[in-house]
mmCIF file of C-alpha atoms and ligand atoms in Angstrom:
data_model
loop_
_atom_site.group_PDB
_atom_site.id
_atom_site.type_symbol
_atom_site.label_atom_id
_atom_site.label_comp_id
_atom_site.label_asym_id
_atom_site.label_seq_id
_atom_site.Cartn_x
_atom_site.Cartn_y
_atom_site.Cartn_z
ATOM 1 C CA MET K 1 -51.468 15.537 16.589
ATOM 2 C CA ALA K 2 -54.591 17.698 16.875
ATOM 3 C CA GLN K 3 -57.769 16.985 14.949
ATOM 4 C CA ILE K 4 -58.568 19.651 12.399
ATOM 5 C CA ILE K 5 -61.892 21.450 12.898
ATOM 6 C CA ASP K 6 -63.162 21.873 9.348
ATOM 7 C CA GLY K 7 -65.065 25.171 9.348
ATOM 8 C CA LYS K 8 -65.491 25.068 5.582
ATOM 9 C CA ALA K 9 -67.402 21.767 5.705
ATOM 10 C CA PHE K 10 -69.462 22.900 8.708
ATOM 11 C CA ALA K 11 -70.341 26.172 6.950
ATOM 12 C CA GLU K 12 -71.436 24.242 3.836
ATOM 13 C CA GLY K 13 -73.712 22.090 6.015
ATOM 14 C CA LEU K 14 -75.164 25.177 7.671
ATOM 15 C CA ARG K 15 -75.838 26.786 4.293
ATOM 16 C CA ALA K 16 -77.477 23.582 3.055
ATOM 17 C CA ARG K 17 -79.779 23.532 6.094
ATOM 18 C CA GLY K 18 -80.649 27.192 5.423
ATOM 19 C CA ASP K 19 -81.372 26.293 1.828
ATOM 20 C CA GLY K 20 -83.980 23.875 3.131
ATOM 21 C CA CYS K 21 -86.187 26.831 4.132
ATOM 22 C CA ARG K 22 -88.056 26.578 0.843
ATOM 23 C CA TRP K 23 -90.841 28.931 1.819
ATOM 24 C CA LEU K 24 -88.359 31.737 1.512
ATOM 25 C CA ARG K 25 -88.091 31.024 -2.177
ATOM 26 C CA SER K 26 -91.676 30.175 -2.890
ATOM 27 C CA GLU K 27 -93.004 33.316 -1.258
ATOM 28 C CA ASP K 28 -90.032 35.366 -2.415
ATOM 29 C CA ARG K 29 -90.194 37.706 0.508
ATOM 30 C CA THR K 30 -86.969 37.284 2.393
ATOM 31 C CA GLN K 31 -84.276 39.687 1.399
ATOM 32 C CA ALA K 32 -80.896 40.427 2.826
ATOM 33 C CA GLY K 33 -80.137 44.088 2.420
ATOM 34 C CA THR K 34 -76.455 44.819 2.387
ATOM 35 C CA CYS K 35 -75.579 48.449 2.847
ATOM 36 C CA GLY K 36 -71.955 48.808 1.774
ATOM 37 C CA GLY K 37 -71.706 52.322 3.152
ATOM 38 C CA ALA K 38 -68.637 54.295 2.342
ATOM 39 C CA GLY K 39 -66.589 51.250 3.400
ATOM 40 C CA GLY K 40 -67.383 50.128 -0.151
ATOM 41 C CA GLU K 41 -64.126 51.677 -1.330
ATOM 42 C CA ASP K 42 -61.939 49.647 1.009
ATOM 43 C CA PRO K 43 -60.665 46.673 -1.089
ATOM 44 C CA ALA K 44 -61.097 44.079 1.696
ATOM 45 C CA SER K 45 -64.607 45.386 2.415
ATOM 46 C CA GLN K 46 -65.458 45.162 -1.278
ATOM 47 C CA VAL K 47 -64.478 41.478 -1.315
ATOM 48 C CA TYR K 48 -66.537 40.769 1.844
ATOM 49 C CA VAL K 49 -69.604 42.595 0.527
ATOM 50 C CA ARG K 50 -69.358 40.849 -2.853
ATOM 51 C CA ASN K 51 -69.049 37.406 -1.210
ATOM 52 C CA LYS K 52 -71.927 38.121 1.172
ATOM 53 C CA GLY K 53 -74.129 39.189 -1.750
ATOM 54 C CA LYS K 54 -73.166 36.158 -3.859
ATOM 55 C CA GLN K 55 -73.824 33.674 -1.060
ATOM 56 C CA THR K 56 -77.110 35.370 -0.125
ATOM 57 C CA LEU K 57 -78.332 34.912 -3.695
ATOM 58 C CA ALA K 58 -77.033 31.327 -3.824
ATOM 59 C CA CYS K 59 -79.114 30.599 -0.722
ATOM 60 C CA GLY K 60 -82.290 31.691 -2.519
ATOM 61 C CA MET K 61 -82.648 35.111 -0.904
ATOM 62 C CA ALA K 62 -82.440 38.490 -2.557
ATOM 63 C CA SER K 63 -79.508 40.800 -1.901
ATOM 64 C CA PHE K 64 -79.315 44.547 -2.389
ATOM 65 C CA GLU K 65 -76.004 46.317 -2.291
ATOM 66 C CA HIS K 66 -75.936 50.048 -1.657
ATOM 67 C CA LYS K 67 -72.427 51.059 -2.554
ATOM 68 C CA LEU K 68 -71.804 54.627 -1.500
ATOM 69 C CA PRO K 69 -68.700 56.716 -2.272
ATOM 70 C CA ALA K 70 -66.218 57.449 0.521
ATOM 71 C CA ASP K 71 -67.243 61.111 0.701
ATOM 72 C CA THR K 72 -70.899 60.231 1.402
ATOM 73 C CA SER K 73 -72.136 62.278 4.345
ATOM 74 C CA GLU K 74 -73.262 60.572 7.519
ATOM 75 C CA GLU K 75 -76.778 61.977 6.942
ATOM 76 C CA GLU K 76 -76.954 60.309 3.509
ATOM 77 C CA LEU K 77 -75.873 56.949 4.926
ATOM 78 C CA LEU K 78 -78.365 57.246 7.807
ATOM 79 C CA ALA K 79 -81.110 57.981 5.274
ATOM 80 C CA VAL K 80 -80.283 54.763 3.379
ATOM 81 C CA VAL K 81 -80.361 52.749 6.621
ATOM 82 C CA GLU K 82 -83.699 54.311 7.599
ATOM 83 C CA ARG K 83 -85.190 53.444 4.217
ATOM 84 C CA LEU K 84 -84.079 49.810 4.614
ATOM 85 C CA ASN K 85 -85.484 49.778 8.172
ATOM 86 C CA THR K 86 -88.993 50.358 6.837
ATOM 87 C CA ASP K 87 -88.689 48.382 3.590
ATOM 88 C CA PRO K 88 -90.871 45.283 4.119
ATOM 89 C CA ALA K 89 -88.843 43.410 1.470
ATOM 90 C CA VAL K 90 -85.698 43.632 3.614
ATOM 91 C CA ASP K 91 -85.227 41.394 6.653
ATOM 92 C CA GLY K 92 -81.525 41.864 7.323
ATOM 93 C CA ILE K 93 -79.334 44.958 7.155
ATOM 94 C CA LEU K 94 -75.597 45.090 7.522
ATOM 95 C CA VAL K 95 -73.329 48.066 7.283
ATOM 96 C CA GLN K 96 -69.871 46.990 6.188
ATOM 97 C CA LEU K 97 -67.294 48.358 8.623
ATOM 98 C CA PRO K 98 -64.966 50.170 8.897
ATOM 99 C CA LEU K 99 -66.662 53.416 7.969
ATOM 100 C CA PRO K 100 -64.592 56.455 7.020
ATOM 101 C CA SER K 101 -63.401 58.642 9.882
ATOM 102 C CA HIS K 102 -65.948 61.435 9.316
ATOM 103 C CA MET K 103 -68.733 59.049 10.329
ATOM 104 C CA ASN K 104 -69.745 58.012 13.822
ATOM 105 C CA GLU K 105 -69.857 54.210 13.591
ATOM 106 C CA GLN K 106 -71.893 53.812 16.803
ATOM 107 C CA LYS K 107 -74.491 56.308 15.586
ATOM 108 C CA VAL K 108 -74.839 54.494 12.255
ATOM 109 C CA ILE K 109 -75.197 51.088 13.923
ATOM 110 C CA ALA K 110 -77.687 52.533 16.425
ATOM 111 C CA THR K 111 -79.881 53.622 13.480
ATOM 112 C CA ILE K 112 -80.381 50.037 12.250
ATOM 113 C CA ASN K 113 -83.676 48.482 13.348
ATOM 114 C CA PRO K 114 -82.488 45.953 16.005
ATOM 115 C CA ASP K 115 -84.859 43.338 14.541
ATOM 116 C CA LYS K 116 -83.032 43.593 11.185
ATOM 117 C CA ASP K 117 -79.553 43.869 12.750
ATOM 118 C CA VAL K 118 -78.256 40.520 11.451
ATOM 119 C CA ASP K 119 -74.682 41.474 12.383
ATOM 120 C CA GLY K 120 -75.756 41.770 16.031
ATOM 121 C CA PHE K 121 -73.829 44.995 16.656
ATOM 122 C CA HIS K 122 -76.727 47.212 17.823
ATOM 123 C CA VAL K 123 -76.606 47.977 21.570
ATOM 124 C CA VAL K 124 -80.071 46.451 21.952
ATOM 125 C CA ASN K 125 -78.730 43.148 20.644
ATOM 126 C CA VAL K 126 -75.565 43.502 22.737
ATOM 127 C CA GLY K 127 -77.845 43.933 25.773
ATOM 128 C CA ARG K 128 -80.034 41.000 24.760
ATOM 129 C CA LEU K 129 -76.964 38.763 24.509
ATOM 130 C CA ALA K 130 -75.678 39.956 27.887
ATOM 131 C CA THR K 131 -79.031 39.312 29.582
ATOM 132 C CA GLY K 132 -79.876 36.038 27.827
ATOM 133 C CA LEU K 133 -82.775 37.394 25.731
ATOM 134 C CA PRO K 134 -83.292 36.307 22.122
ATOM 135 C CA GLY K 135 -81.700 38.741 19.702
ATOM 136 C CA PHE K 136 -78.999 38.658 17.073
ATOM 137 C CA VAL K 137 -75.466 37.556 17.908
ATOM 138 C CA PRO K 138 -72.384 38.695 15.937
ATOM 139 C CA CYS K 139 -71.648 36.165 13.216
ATOM 140 C CA THR K 140 -67.994 35.309 13.863
ATOM 141 C CA PRO K 141 -68.311 34.436 17.576
ATOM 142 C CA LEU K 142 -71.591 32.589 17.006
ATOM 143 C CA GLY K 143 -69.810 30.535 14.327
ATOM 144 C CA CYS K 144 -67.009 29.768 16.811
ATOM 145 C CA VAL K 145 -69.485 28.496 19.423
ATOM 146 C CA MET K 146 -71.198 26.326 16.813
ATOM 147 C CA LEU K 147 -67.832 24.736 15.953
ATOM 148 C CA LEU K 148 -67.010 24.230 19.644
ATOM 149 C CA LYS K 149 -70.353 22.584 20.452
ATOM 150 C CA ASP K 150 -70.091 20.396 17.377
ATOM 151 C CA ARG K 151 -66.678 19.237 18.540
ATOM 152 C CA LEU K 152 -67.152 19.062 22.316
ATOM 153 C CA GLY K 153 -70.896 18.708 22.923
ATOM 154 C CA SER K 154 -71.595 20.390 26.254
ATOM 155 C CA LEU K 155 -69.156 23.172 27.141
ATOM 156 C CA SER K 156 -70.440 23.374 30.711
ATOM 157 C CA GLY K 157 -67.755 23.840 33.348
ATOM 158 C CA LEU K 158 -64.876 24.114 30.884
ATOM 159 C CA ASP K 159 -62.208 26.792 31.346
ATOM 160 C CA ALA K 160 -62.204 29.133 28.349
ATOM 161 C CA VAL K 161 -59.727 31.887 27.575
ATOM 162 C CA VAL K 162 -60.671 34.467 24.953
ATOM 163 C CA ILE K 163 -57.721 36.543 23.775
ATOM 164 C CA GLY K 164 -59.056 39.882 22.519
ATOM 165 C CA ARG K 165 -61.848 42.128 23.796
ATOM 166 C CA SER K 166 -63.219 43.777 20.655
ATOM 167 C CA ASN K 167 -66.931 44.495 20.372
ATOM 168 C CA ILE K 168 -67.263 42.324 17.274
ATOM 169 C CA VAL K 169 -65.381 39.216 18.398
ATOM 170 C CA GLY K 170 -63.828 39.067 21.893
ATOM 171 C CA LYS K 171 -66.646 40.444 24.054
ATOM 172 C CA PRO K 172 -69.572 38.615 22.395
ATOM 173 C CA MET K 173 -67.441 35.458 22.331
ATOM 174 C CA ALA K 174 -66.974 35.716 26.104
ATOM 175 C CA GLN K 175 -70.736 36.267 26.598
ATOM 176 C CA LEU K 176 -71.597 33.238 24.477
ATOM 177 C CA LEU K 177 -69.153 31.000 26.352
ATOM 178 C CA LEU K 178 -70.554 32.257 29.660
ATOM 179 C CA ALA K 179 -74.045 31.398 28.406
ATOM 180 C CA GLU K 180 -72.714 27.873 27.755
ATOM 181 C CA SER K 181 -71.594 27.768 31.427
ATOM 182 C CA CYS K 182 -67.861 27.975 30.748
ATOM 183 C CA THR K 183 -65.582 29.683 33.240
ATOM 184 C CA VAL K 184 -64.399 32.550 31.074
ATOM 185 C CA THR K 185 -61.240 34.646 31.172
ATOM 186 C CA VAL K 186 -60.884 37.537 28.723
ATOM 187 C CA ALA K 187 -57.261 38.423 27.989
ATOM 188 C CA HIS K 188 -56.049 41.533 26.136
ATOM 189 C CA SER K 189 -52.958 43.609 25.500
ATOM 190 C CA ARG K 190 -52.553 44.488 29.199
ATOM 191 C CA THR K 191 -52.862 40.905 30.455
ATOM 192 C CA ARG K 192 -49.872 39.857 32.536
ATOM 193 C CA ASP K 193 -48.178 36.555 31.670
ATOM 194 C CA LEU K 194 -50.524 35.630 28.823
ATOM 195 C CA PRO K 195 -48.907 32.196 28.217
ATOM 196 C CA GLU K 196 -49.658 31.227 31.825
ATOM 197 C CA VAL K 197 -53.281 32.399 31.512
ATOM 198 C CA VAL K 198 -53.717 30.455 28.261
ATOM 199 C CA ARG K 199 -52.179 27.323 29.788
ATOM 200 C CA ARG K 200 -55.196 26.964 32.140
ATOM 201 C CA ALA K 201 -57.682 26.784 29.298
ATOM 202 C CA ASP K 202 -59.630 23.831 27.931
ATOM 203 C CA ILE K 203 -60.831 26.184 25.185
ATOM 204 C CA VAL K 204 -58.668 28.938 23.662
ATOM 205 C CA VAL K 205 -60.188 31.504 21.299
ATOM 206 C CA ALA K 206 -57.575 33.788 19.715
ATOM 207 C CA ALA K 207 -58.947 37.037 18.234
ATOM 208 C CA VAL K 208 -55.956 39.342 18.361
ATOM 209 C CA GLY K 209 -54.777 40.247 14.866
ATOM 210 C CA ARG K 210 -51.134 39.272 15.551
ATOM 211 C CA PRO K 211 -49.715 36.605 13.211
ATOM 212 C CA GLU K 212 -48.933 33.275 14.918
ATOM 213 C CA MET K 213 -48.706 34.830 18.389
ATOM 214 C CA VAL K 214 -50.077 31.884 20.394
ATOM 215 C CA LYS K 215 -47.435 29.134 20.571
ATOM 216 C CA GLY K 216 -47.847 25.439 21.193
ATOM 217 C CA ASP K 217 -46.055 25.604 24.553
ATOM 218 C CA TRP K 218 -48.731 28.076 25.799
ATOM 219 C CA LEU K 219 -51.394 25.382 25.517
ATOM 220 C CA LYS K 220 -52.727 22.799 27.908
ATOM 221 C CA PRO K 221 -52.335 19.391 26.197
ATOM 222 C CA GLY K 222 -55.618 18.440 24.535
ATOM 223 C CA ALA K 223 -57.050 21.982 24.516
ATOM 224 C CA THR K 224 -59.487 22.976 21.772
ATOM 225 C CA VAL K 225 -58.141 25.971 19.862
ATOM 226 C CA ILE K 226 -60.279 28.348 17.790
ATOM 227 C CA ASP K 227 -58.171 30.707 15.708
ATOM 228 C CA VAL K 228 -60.177 33.757 14.598
ATOM 229 C CA GLY K 229 -57.165 35.684 13.304
ATOM 230 C CA ILE K 230 -56.764 36.463 9.613
ATOM 231 C CA ASN K 231 -53.340 37.942 8.913
ATOM 232 C CA ARG K 232 -51.641 38.353 5.557
ATOM 233 C CA VAL K 233 -47.869 37.768 5.774
ATOM 234 C CA PRO K 234 -45.085 37.463 3.176
ATOM 235 C CA GLY K 235 -45.075 34.015 1.542
ATOM 236 C CA SER K 236 -42.068 31.806 0.791
ATOM 237 C CA GLU K 237 -41.980 33.001 -2.826
ATOM 238 C CA GLU K 238 -40.897 36.563 -3.496
ATOM 239 C CA GLY K 239 -43.838 38.943 -3.911
ATOM 240 C CA LYS K 240 -46.391 36.339 -2.762
ATOM 241 C CA THR K 241 -48.371 36.483 0.475
ATOM 242 C CA ARG K 242 -50.211 33.886 2.533
ATOM 243 C CA LEU K 243 -52.831 33.917 5.271
ATOM 244 C CA VAL K 244 -52.013 32.885 8.822
ATOM 245 C CA GLY K 245 -54.005 32.991 12.038
ATOM 246 C CA ASP K 246 -53.179 34.347 15.480
ATOM 247 C CA VAL K 247 -52.045 30.845 16.496
ATOM 248 C CA ASP K 248 -48.775 29.253 15.436
ATOM 249 C CA PHE K 249 -50.481 26.282 13.768
ATOM 250 C CA ALA K 250 -47.321 24.120 13.463
ATOM 251 C CA SER K 251 -46.472 24.115 17.169
ATOM 252 C CA ALA K 252 -50.075 24.382 18.450
ATOM 253 C CA SER K 253 -51.287 21.367 16.483
ATOM 254 C CA GLU K 254 -48.632 19.245 18.267
ATOM 255 C CA VAL K 255 -50.238 19.995 21.650
ATOM 256 C CA ALA K 256 -53.927 20.836 21.066
ATOM 257 C CA GLY K 257 -56.675 18.209 20.927
ATOM 258 C CA ALA K 258 -58.382 20.035 18.080
ATOM 259 C CA ILE K 259 -57.683 23.223 16.180
ATOM 260 C CA THR K 260 -59.193 25.367 13.430
ATOM 261 C CA PRO K 261 -56.876 25.972 10.470
ATOM 262 C CA VAL K 262 -56.406 29.350 8.739
ATOM 263 C CA PRO K 263 -57.750 29.507 6.113
ATOM 264 C CA GLY K 264 -60.654 27.043 6.258
ATOM 265 C CA GLY K 265 -61.590 27.314 9.931
ATOM 266 C CA VAL K 266 -63.540 30.231 11.391
ATOM 267 C CA GLY K 267 -63.447 32.358 8.217
ATOM 268 C CA PRO K 268 -66.048 30.406 6.182
ATOM 269 C CA MET K 269 -68.403 30.340 9.193
ATOM 270 C CA THR K 270 -68.914 34.108 9.291
ATOM 271 C CA ILE K 271 -70.960 34.468 6.081
ATOM 272 C CA ALA K 272 -72.799 31.175 6.708
ATOM 273 C CA VAL K 273 -73.923 32.519 10.106
ATOM 274 C CA LEU K 274 -74.911 35.831 8.513
ATOM 275 C CA LEU K 275 -77.252 33.901 6.199
ATOM 276 C CA ARG K 276 -78.530 31.903 9.176
ATOM 277 C CA ASN K 277 -79.235 35.126 11.103
ATOM 278 C CA THR K 278 -81.110 36.556 8.094
ATOM 279 C CA ILE K 279 -83.302 33.463 7.829
ATOM 280 C CA VAL K 280 -84.044 33.759 11.558
ATOM 281 C CA ALA K 281 -84.865 37.476 11.089
ATOM 282 C CA ALA K 282 -87.201 36.669 8.198
ATOM 283 C CA HIS K 283 -89.151 34.152 10.263
ATOM 284 C CA ARG K 284 -89.363 36.466 13.275
ATOM 285 C CA ASN K 285 -90.395 39.459 11.171
ATOM 286 C CA ALA K 286 -93.091 37.362 9.464
ATOM 287 C CA GLY K 287 -94.290 36.050 12.854
ATOM 288 C CA LEU K 288 -93.598 32.447 11.808
ATOM 289 C CA SER K 289 -92.569 29.869 14.378
ATOM 290 C CA PHE K 290 -89.345 28.135 13.505
ATOM 291 C CA ASP K 291 -86.839 25.943 15.372
ATOM 292 C CA GLU K 292 -83.933 28.391 15.460
ATOM 293 C CA GLY K 293 -81.707 25.719 17.004
ATOM 294 C CA SER K 294 -82.027 23.722 13.770
ATOM 295 C CA LEU K 295 -79.796 26.251 12.040
HETATM 296 P P1 NAP H 301 -59.260 44.265 17.244
HETATM 297 O O1 NAP H 301 -60.506 45.072 17.332
HETATM 298 O O2 NAP H 301 -58.013 44.889 16.753
HETATM 299 O O3 NAP H 301 -58.978 43.676 18.707
HETATM 300 C C1 NAP H 301 -57.811 42.968 18.985
HETATM 301 C C2 NAP H 301 -57.783 42.585 20.434
HETATM 302 O O4 NAP H 301 -56.558 41.896 20.673
HETATM 303 C C3 NAP H 301 -57.812 43.783 21.401
HETATM 304 O O5 NAP H 301 -58.727 43.540 22.447
HETATM 305 C C4 NAP H 301 -56.388 43.863 21.911
HETATM 306 O O6 NAP H 301 -56.268 44.277 23.265
HETATM 307 C C5 NAP H 301 -55.935 42.420 21.825
HETATM 308 N N1 NAP H 301 -54.475 42.349 21.688
HETATM 309 C C6 NAP H 301 -53.683 43.031 20.839
HETATM 310 N N2 NAP H 301 -52.390 42.702 21.038
HETATM 311 C C7 NAP H 301 -52.376 41.789 22.036
HETATM 312 C C8 NAP H 301 -51.345 41.085 22.690
HETATM 313 N N3 NAP H 301 -50.059 41.231 22.364
HETATM 314 N N4 NAP H 301 -51.689 40.236 23.686
HETATM 315 C C9 NAP H 301 -52.985 40.077 24.050
HETATM 316 N N5 NAP H 301 -54.005 40.717 23.440
HETATM 317 C C10 NAP H 301 -53.703 41.564 22.449
HETATM 318 O O7 NAP H 301 -59.468 42.953 16.367
HETATM 319 P P2 NAP H 301 -60.797 42.107 16.018
HETATM 320 O O8 NAP H 301 -61.644 42.881 15.115
HETATM 321 O O9 NAP H 301 -61.368 41.535 17.262
HETATM 322 O O10 NAP H 301 -60.134 40.938 15.149
HETATM 323 C C11 NAP H 301 -59.153 40.074 15.680
HETATM 324 C C12 NAP H 301 -58.630 39.161 14.586
HETATM 325 O O11 NAP H 301 -59.706 38.391 14.074
HETATM 326 C C13 NAP H 301 -58.053 39.880 13.374
HETATM 327 O O12 NAP H 301 -56.996 39.096 12.857
HETATM 328 C C14 NAP H 301 -59.193 39.908 12.384
HETATM 329 O O13 NAP H 301 -58.755 39.959 11.042
HETATM 330 C C15 NAP H 301 -59.839 38.579 12.681
HETATM 331 N N6 NAP H 301 -61.265 38.514 12.343
HETATM 332 C C16 NAP H 301 -61.676 37.431 11.643
HETATM 333 C C17 NAP H 301 -63.005 37.286 11.328
HETATM 334 C C18 NAP H 301 -63.440 36.069 10.583
HETATM 335 O O14 NAP H 301 -64.430 36.083 9.882
HETATM 336 N N7 NAP H 301 -62.743 34.956 10.734
HETATM 337 C C19 NAP H 301 -63.939 38.235 11.711
HETATM 338 C C20 NAP H 301 -63.504 39.318 12.472
HETATM 339 C C21 NAP H 301 -62.148 39.439 12.789
HETATM 340 P P3 NAP H 301 -56.643 45.772 23.778
HETATM 341 O O15 NAP H 301 -58.145 45.815 23.808
HETATM 342 O O16 NAP H 301 -56.032 45.840 25.106
HETATM 343 O O17 NAP H 301 -56.055 46.708 22.766
#
């Protein structure tokens, strides 16, 4: 039976280490600016933004939410981002996606100052990750790598399969694993014989958005499985729902060496890493040296 990788406990530890950066409080200068954008009317986005704000405050930083109505023009949103770019009280900016269809998401992200881009979505940060320069890395994949290194130590030479090639999870995940010297395969909807591809992997990262797609008999015995998926499906009781991942936990946990549960695995890591990235941004923006590996 697989060991359970407890993302909730790891995220709490990460937050506690971030909380140790007392200068942030004493000098009261580090702020996380959250720009809800017009995504603020999407119920799931509202929950994410609220939780991010709450946890930012709990960590001793300030949080500003700019909740804009869905019919906000792109120009108005860009003006808010530009104001935050030059606000010395703000060290981290995130625009909650998805934006409404009348906005160009890439243009909005490209307007964020890359040194305040704590979500790591700006092309400058994408390029920094790809070329091994220090920048900001998207929170969910960085959280996954933290869990993997905590569990496995060195990842060097391991075969990793990432299922999914989105800009926010799959692609940065593959880059991070490559940087850890894994041999990386990126699978997607056109991949032929996915179970056979997955069966080669020491590390499987599933970021697909399809409930319980990856089955236990797809896995190499002892593989480490990171399930990024968050899918709401009908529960056993009428009218109730429950969350499941992209991995069929029941069968996968019979074969894997270790596995993240859903909920309680990758999910809690995302906001914890966002706070970590903001603390890093604050130190860099203030020109203070700081052991970034300690967070
Ligand atoms: P996305 O943008 O929809 O990308 C999904 C990827 O899965 C695409 O690359 C797609 O391939 C691939 N795919 C779809 N069907 C497939 C199939 N049958 N076989 C193989 N690959 C398939 O999704 P995302 O934003 O990366 O998110 C993925 C999942 O992670 C979702 O469940 C999301 O809710 C969850 N998520 C969780 C967190 C967290 O904090 N834990 C954060 C972000 C996302 P193509 O490119 O070929 O279409």
